[in-house]
């Protein structure tokens, strides 16, 4: 996966004190705030993220989620040989390199220069090189109808305030009949604490509270932002952008998988879904 998200969005909201603003809150943010926060966060966190998760993700593999669902098994993108593919929010671009190994013509894009630095290092290690581009998912730097497939594993979608605009941008750069496949934290996870243990089994937040999770400094400047939308919200975003939803995959926690990744754990994963993968086709 590249669960770029930490999904820390499920902690109990901090209360302000007399002398300091809360470090954690739920409040609206602009796309500009989200963009700046995400770039800074992932630039700073890239080394730690790869040290912790790089082995799980591999250098030339496409892992959709912490449950370990691989594109090699799921085939959610279909036959990719000869197809032109954009990987949004690519992180270290392991998925893009796997796709290139399947015969696809791939471009890997991310907002974070720190993550793309790891993509270059992984390309050198693996010997599989794909074009890397630093750009914003809200303004894709491609002509209309450029790609057959756009995909992302936990990239871009949870980190922008206007995710409807991401859907429209993806629709713009896709050819008619093209596929848009993306994975995110399952929306129902937002009602629970961000805890892989028993405390994470207790519902404490409203599913319908769409205010983003925000970590901010004492001046109120966001350092990390993550957005929540309901399942219905995501479906409506897709339909409004001209997509037909072909499938909604909720990967089950596999037997024998004991690795904890943030709030993803065997305990929680065997009870309720942690990830959602939307498989859509452009009309």
Short mmCIF file of C-alpha atoms in Angstrom, two decimals:
data_model
loop_
_atom_site.label_atom_id
_atom_site.label_comp_id
_atom_site.label_asym_id
_atom_site.label_seq_id
_atom_site.Cartn_x
_atom_site.Cartn_y
_atom_site.Cartn_z
CA UNK A 1 0.00 0.00 0.00
CA UNK A 2 1.15 3.40 0.30
CA UNK A 3 -1.18 4.25 3.13
CA UNK A 4 0.16 7.70 3.14
CA UNK A 5 -2.44 8.28 5.81
CA UNK A 6 -1.61 7.63 9.41
CA UNK A 7 -5.32 7.82 10.16
CA UNK A 8 -4.65 9.47 13.45
CA UNK A 9 -7.90 11.24 12.76
CA UNK A 10 -9.65 9.19 15.37
CA UNK A 11 -8.13 10.52 18.56
CA UNK A 12 -10.40 12.38 20.96
CA UNK A 13 -10.38 16.06 20.13
CA UNK A 14 -8.13 18.04 22.45
CA UNK A 15 -9.62 20.83 24.51
CA UNK A 16 -8.07 24.31 24.48
CA UNK A 17 -6.28 25.63 27.53
CA UNK A 18 -5.87 29.18 28.72
CA UNK A 19 -2.32 29.53 27.42
CA UNK A 20 -2.13 27.42 24.28
CA UNK A 21 -4.15 26.36 21.28
CA UNK A 22 -4.90 22.63 21.03
CA UNK A 23 -2.31 20.53 19.19
CA UNK A 24 -5.09 18.34 17.77
CA UNK A 25 -8.49 19.50 16.61
CA UNK A 26 -11.27 18.98 14.07
CA UNK A 27 -11.89 22.08 11.97
CA UNK A 28 -12.32 23.14 8.35
CA UNK A 29 -9.16 23.82 6.35
CA UNK A 30 -8.56 25.25 2.90
CA UNK A 31 -6.92 23.42 0.02
CA UNK A 32 -3.93 25.74 0.35
CA UNK A 33 -3.55 24.79 4.03
CA UNK A 34 -3.86 21.11 3.19
CA UNK A 35 -1.35 21.35 0.36
CA UNK A 36 1.31 23.09 2.44
CA UNK A 37 0.77 20.80 5.44
CA UNK A 38 0.89 17.62 3.36
CA UNK A 39 4.02 18.60 1.49
CA UNK A 40 5.85 19.54 4.68
CA UNK A 41 4.62 16.50 6.60
CA UNK A 42 5.56 13.90 4.01
CA UNK A 43 8.87 15.57 3.19
CA UNK A 44 9.78 15.41 6.89
CA UNK A 45 8.33 11.93 7.48
CA UNK A 46 9.55 10.19 4.32
CA UNK A 47 12.64 8.58 5.86
CA UNK A 48 10.78 7.27 8.92
CA UNK A 49 7.85 6.08 6.83
CA UNK A 50 10.04 4.07 4.49
CA UNK A 51 12.11 2.66 7.34
CA UNK A 52 8.93 1.40 9.01
CA UNK A 53 6.90 0.29 5.99
CA UNK A 54 9.29 -0.09 3.07
CA UNK A 55 9.82 -3.82 3.53
CA UNK A 56 6.06 -4.45 3.58
CA UNK A 57 5.54 -2.37 0.44
CA UNK A 58 8.57 -3.68 -1.44
CA UNK A 59 10.43 -1.96 -4.26
CA UNK A 60 8.45 -3.49 -7.13
CA UNK A 61 5.07 -4.47 -5.76
CA UNK A 62 1.57 -3.00 -5.72
CA UNK A 63 -0.03 -3.34 -2.29
CA UNK A 64 -3.43 -1.74 -1.96
CA UNK A 65 -3.78 -1.61 1.84
CA UNK A 66 -2.42 -2.74 5.23
CA UNK A 67 -4.48 -5.90 4.89
CA UNK A 68 -1.87 -6.86 2.29
CA UNK A 69 -4.13 -7.13 -0.77
CA UNK A 70 -1.83 -7.11 -3.81
CA UNK A 71 -2.75 -6.09 -7.33
CA UNK A 72 -1.02 -9.23 -8.57
CA UNK A 73 -3.83 -11.19 -6.89
CA UNK A 74 -6.78 -8.78 -6.99
CA UNK A 75 -6.35 -7.55 -10.58
CA UNK A 76 -8.53 -4.53 -9.93
CA UNK A 77 -6.82 -2.68 -12.80
CA UNK A 78 -7.33 -5.49 -15.29
CA UNK A 79 -4.78 -6.26 -17.97
CA UNK A 80 -2.35 -3.34 -17.84
CA UNK A 81 0.00 -4.38 -20.63
CA UNK A 82 0.38 -1.55 -23.13
CA UNK A 83 -1.87 0.77 -21.15
CA UNK A 84 -0.90 4.29 -20.14
CA UNK A 85 -1.25 4.65 -16.36
CA UNK A 86 -0.90 7.48 -13.84
CA UNK A 87 -0.18 6.61 -10.21
CA UNK A 88 -1.29 9.50 -8.00
CA UNK A 89 0.25 9.94 -4.56
CA UNK A 90 2.81 7.33 -5.50
CA UNK A 91 5.09 7.65 -2.47
CA UNK A 92 8.19 5.60 -3.27
CA UNK A 93 6.42 4.42 -6.47
CA UNK A 94 6.62 0.69 -5.81
CA UNK A 95 3.22 0.28 -7.47
CA UNK A 96 4.32 2.18 -10.56
CA UNK A 97 7.42 0.00 -10.91
CA UNK A 98 5.30 -3.15 -10.57
CA UNK A 99 2.98 -1.86 -13.28
CA UNK A 100 5.95 -1.13 -15.54
CA UNK A 101 7.07 -4.72 -15.03
CA UNK A 102 3.65 -5.82 -16.31
CA UNK A 103 4.18 -3.91 -19.55
CA UNK A 104 2.34 -0.69 -18.69
CA UNK A 105 3.52 2.80 -19.64
CA UNK A 106 3.49 4.51 -16.24
CA UNK A 107 3.95 7.98 -14.79
CA UNK A 108 4.34 8.24 -10.99
CA UNK A 109 3.32 11.50 -9.33
CA UNK A 110 3.49 12.80 -5.77
CA UNK A 111 3.27 16.12 -3.97
CA UNK A 112 6.22 15.30 -1.71
CA UNK A 113 9.79 15.69 -2.88
CA UNK A 114 10.88 13.61 0.10
CA UNK A 115 8.81 10.67 -1.05
CA UNK A 116 10.03 11.04 -4.63
CA UNK A 117 13.61 10.95 -3.33
CA UNK A 118 12.83 7.48 -1.99
CA UNK A 119 11.26 6.61 -5.33
CA UNK A 120 14.53 7.44 -7.05
CA UNK A 121 16.52 5.36 -4.56
CA UNK A 122 14.18 2.40 -4.99
CA UNK A 123 14.48 2.72 -8.77
CA UNK A 124 18.26 2.54 -8.45
CA UNK A 125 18.02 -0.55 -6.19
CA UNK A 126 15.54 -2.38 -8.38
CA UNK A 127 16.75 -1.26 -11.79
CA UNK A 128 13.15 -0.43 -12.74
CA UNK A 129 12.75 3.23 -13.64
CA UNK A 130 9.54 5.13 -14.31
CA UNK A 131 9.04 8.87 -14.91
CA UNK A 132 8.59 10.71 -11.61
CA UNK A 133 6.72 13.99 -11.34
CA UNK A 134 6.16 16.33 -8.40
CA UNK A 135 2.72 17.89 -8.79
CA UNK A 136 -0.63 18.58 -7.13
CA UNK A 137 -3.59 16.23 -7.61
CA UNK A 138 -5.91 19.24 -7.79
CA UNK A 139 -4.21 20.46 -10.98
CA UNK A 140 -2.90 17.50 -12.92
CA UNK A 141 -0.26 18.71 -15.43
CA UNK A 142 -1.51 16.57 -18.33
CA UNK A 143 -3.71 17.16 -21.37
CA UNK A 144 -7.23 15.81 -21.51
CA UNK A 145 -7.62 12.10 -22.28
CA UNK A 146 -3.99 11.17 -21.63
CA UNK A 147 -4.38 7.97 -19.59
CA UNK A 148 -6.19 4.65 -19.70
CA UNK A 149 -5.95 4.15 -15.94
CA UNK A 150 -5.42 6.37 -12.90
CA UNK A 151 -4.80 4.71 -9.55
CA UNK A 152 -3.61 5.39 -6.04
CA UNK A 153 -3.15 3.39 -2.85
CA UNK A 154 -3.98 5.85 -0.06
CA UNK A 155 -2.56 8.81 -1.94
CA UNK A 156 -4.00 12.28 -2.60
CA UNK A 157 -7.71 11.66 -1.96
CA UNK A 158 -7.70 11.85 1.89
CA UNK A 159 -5.42 14.88 1.97
CA UNK A 160 -7.31 17.53 -0.01
CA UNK A 161 -10.27 19.61 1.12
CA UNK A 162 -11.91 19.54 -2.32
CA UNK A 163 -11.79 15.84 -3.18
CA UNK A 164 -14.58 16.38 -5.71
CA UNK A 165 -12.07 18.42 -7.70
CA UNK A 166 -9.65 15.48 -7.65
CA UNK A 167 -12.38 13.31 -9.16
CA UNK A 168 -12.98 15.87 -11.89
CA UNK A 169 -9.27 16.16 -12.65
CA UNK A 170 -8.93 12.39 -12.90
CA UNK A 171 -11.95 12.27 -15.21
CA UNK A 172 -10.40 14.98 -17.37
CA UNK A 173 -7.11 13.14 -17.95
CA UNK A 174 -8.76 9.74 -18.50
CA UNK A 175 -9.86 8.46 -21.87
CA UNK A 176 -13.53 7.39 -22.21
CA UNK A 177 -13.93 3.98 -20.64
CA UNK A 178 -10.83 4.50 -18.53
CA UNK A 179 -10.48 3.20 -14.99
CA UNK A 180 -10.06 5.14 -11.73
CA UNK A 181 -9.17 2.89 -8.79
CA UNK A 182 -8.24 4.25 -5.37
CA UNK A 183 -7.94 2.94 -1.82
CA UNK A 184 -8.58 4.91 1.36
CA UNK A 185 -9.14 4.27 5.04
CA UNK A 186 -12.61 2.75 5.34
CA UNK A 187 -14.89 5.65 6.33
CA UNK A 188 -16.44 3.73 9.22
CA UNK A 189 -13.03 3.71 10.93
CA UNK A 190 -13.51 7.39 11.71
CA UNK A 191 -16.02 6.59 14.43
CA UNK A 192 -13.36 4.74 16.45
CA UNK A 193 -10.26 5.78 18.32
CA UNK A 194 -7.00 5.44 16.41
CA UNK A 195 -5.92 2.47 18.49
CA UNK A 196 -5.08 -1.06 17.27
CA UNK A 197 -6.04 -2.56 20.64
CA UNK A 198 -9.26 -3.04 22.56
CA UNK A 199 -9.71 0.72 23.10
CA UNK A 200 -10.09 0.96 19.31
CA UNK A 201 -13.25 -1.14 19.41
CA UNK A 202 -15.32 1.57 21.09
CA UNK A 203 -17.24 4.02 18.87
CA UNK A 204 -16.70 7.59 20.07
CA UNK A 205 -17.14 9.89 17.05
CA UNK A 206 -20.04 10.62 14.74
CA UNK A 207 -19.69 9.03 11.33
CA UNK A 208 -21.35 12.14 9.92
CA UNK A 209 -18.83 14.63 11.33
CA UNK A 210 -16.94 15.58 8.19
CA UNK A 211 -14.58 18.05 9.80
CA UNK A 212 -10.99 17.04 9.03
CA UNK A 213 -8.49 15.91 11.60
CA UNK A 214 -5.88 18.65 12.05
CA UNK A 215 -2.58 18.77 13.91
CA UNK A 216 -1.59 22.40 14.33
CA UNK A 217 1.01 24.52 16.09
CA UNK A 218 0.34 27.15 18.73
CA UNK A 219 -0.33 29.72 16.00
CA UNK A 220 -3.01 27.49 14.49
CA UNK A 221 -0.94 26.57 11.42
CA UNK A 222 -1.77 23.02 10.31
CA UNK A 223 1.10 20.54 10.22
CA UNK A 224 -0.96 17.49 9.25
CA UNK A 225 -4.45 17.33 7.76
CA UNK A 226 -6.60 14.33 6.90
CA UNK A 227 -10.12 14.43 5.51
CA UNK A 228 -13.17 12.27 6.20
CA UNK A 229 -16.04 11.55 3.82
CA UNK A 230 -18.78 8.94 4.16
CA UNK A 231 -19.15 6.07 1.72
CA UNK A 232 -22.13 7.87 0.21
CA UNK A 233 -20.07 11.04 -0.20
CA UNK A 234 -17.44 9.14 -2.18
CA UNK A 235 -20.04 7.53 -4.43
CA UNK A 236 -21.67 10.89 -5.12
CA UNK A 237 -18.29 12.46 -5.91
CA UNK A 238 -17.60 9.74 -8.46
CA UNK A 239 -21.02 9.94 -10.09
CA UNK A 240 -20.88 13.74 -10.29
CA UNK A 241 -17.53 13.50 -12.11
CA UNK A 242 -18.96 11.11 -14.70
CA UNK A 243 -17.85 7.77 -13.27
CA UNK A 244 -19.71 4.50 -12.94
CA UNK A 245 -18.83 2.62 -9.74
CA UNK A 246 -17.99 -0.95 -10.75
CA UNK A 247 -16.98 -2.31 -7.37
CA UNK A 248 -16.32 -1.37 -3.76
CA UNK A 249 -13.78 -3.75 -2.26
CA UNK A 250 -13.53 -4.09 1.52
CA UNK A 251 -10.52 -6.38 2.05
CA UNK A 252 -10.85 -8.90 4.84
CA UNK A 253 -8.02 -9.41 7.29
CA UNK A 254 -6.16 -12.52 6.09
CA UNK A 255 -5.34 -15.47 8.29
CA UNK A 256 -1.75 -15.48 9.44
CA UNK A 257 -1.28 -11.73 8.97
CA UNK A 258 -0.19 -10.46 12.38
CA UNK A 259 1.50 -7.18 11.46
CA UNK A 260 0.17 -4.01 13.08
CA UNK A 261 0.24 -0.86 10.95
CA UNK A 262 -0.92 2.19 12.90
CA UNK A 263 -4.57 1.53 13.75
CA UNK A 264 -4.74 -1.55 11.50
CA UNK A 265 -4.38 -4.76 13.50
CA UNK A 266 -5.57 -8.38 13.48
CA UNK A 267 -7.91 -7.64 16.39
CA UNK A 268 -9.79 -4.87 14.58
CA UNK A 269 -9.36 -6.24 11.08
CA UNK A 270 -11.17 -9.46 11.89
CA UNK A 271 -14.20 -7.53 13.16
CA UNK A 272 -14.73 -4.66 10.71
CA UNK A 273 -13.11 -3.30 7.55
CA UNK A 274 -10.11 -0.99 7.67
CA UNK A 275 -9.75 -0.15 3.99
CA UNK A 276 -12.06 0.60 1.07
CA UNK A 277 -11.07 0.33 -2.59
CA UNK A 278 -13.26 2.08 -5.16
CA UNK A 279 -13.20 0.68 -8.71
CA UNK A 280 -14.77 3.12 -11.17
CA UNK A 281 -15.04 3.54 -14.93
CA UNK A 282 -15.42 6.78 -16.85
CA UNK A 283 -18.55 6.97 -18.99
#
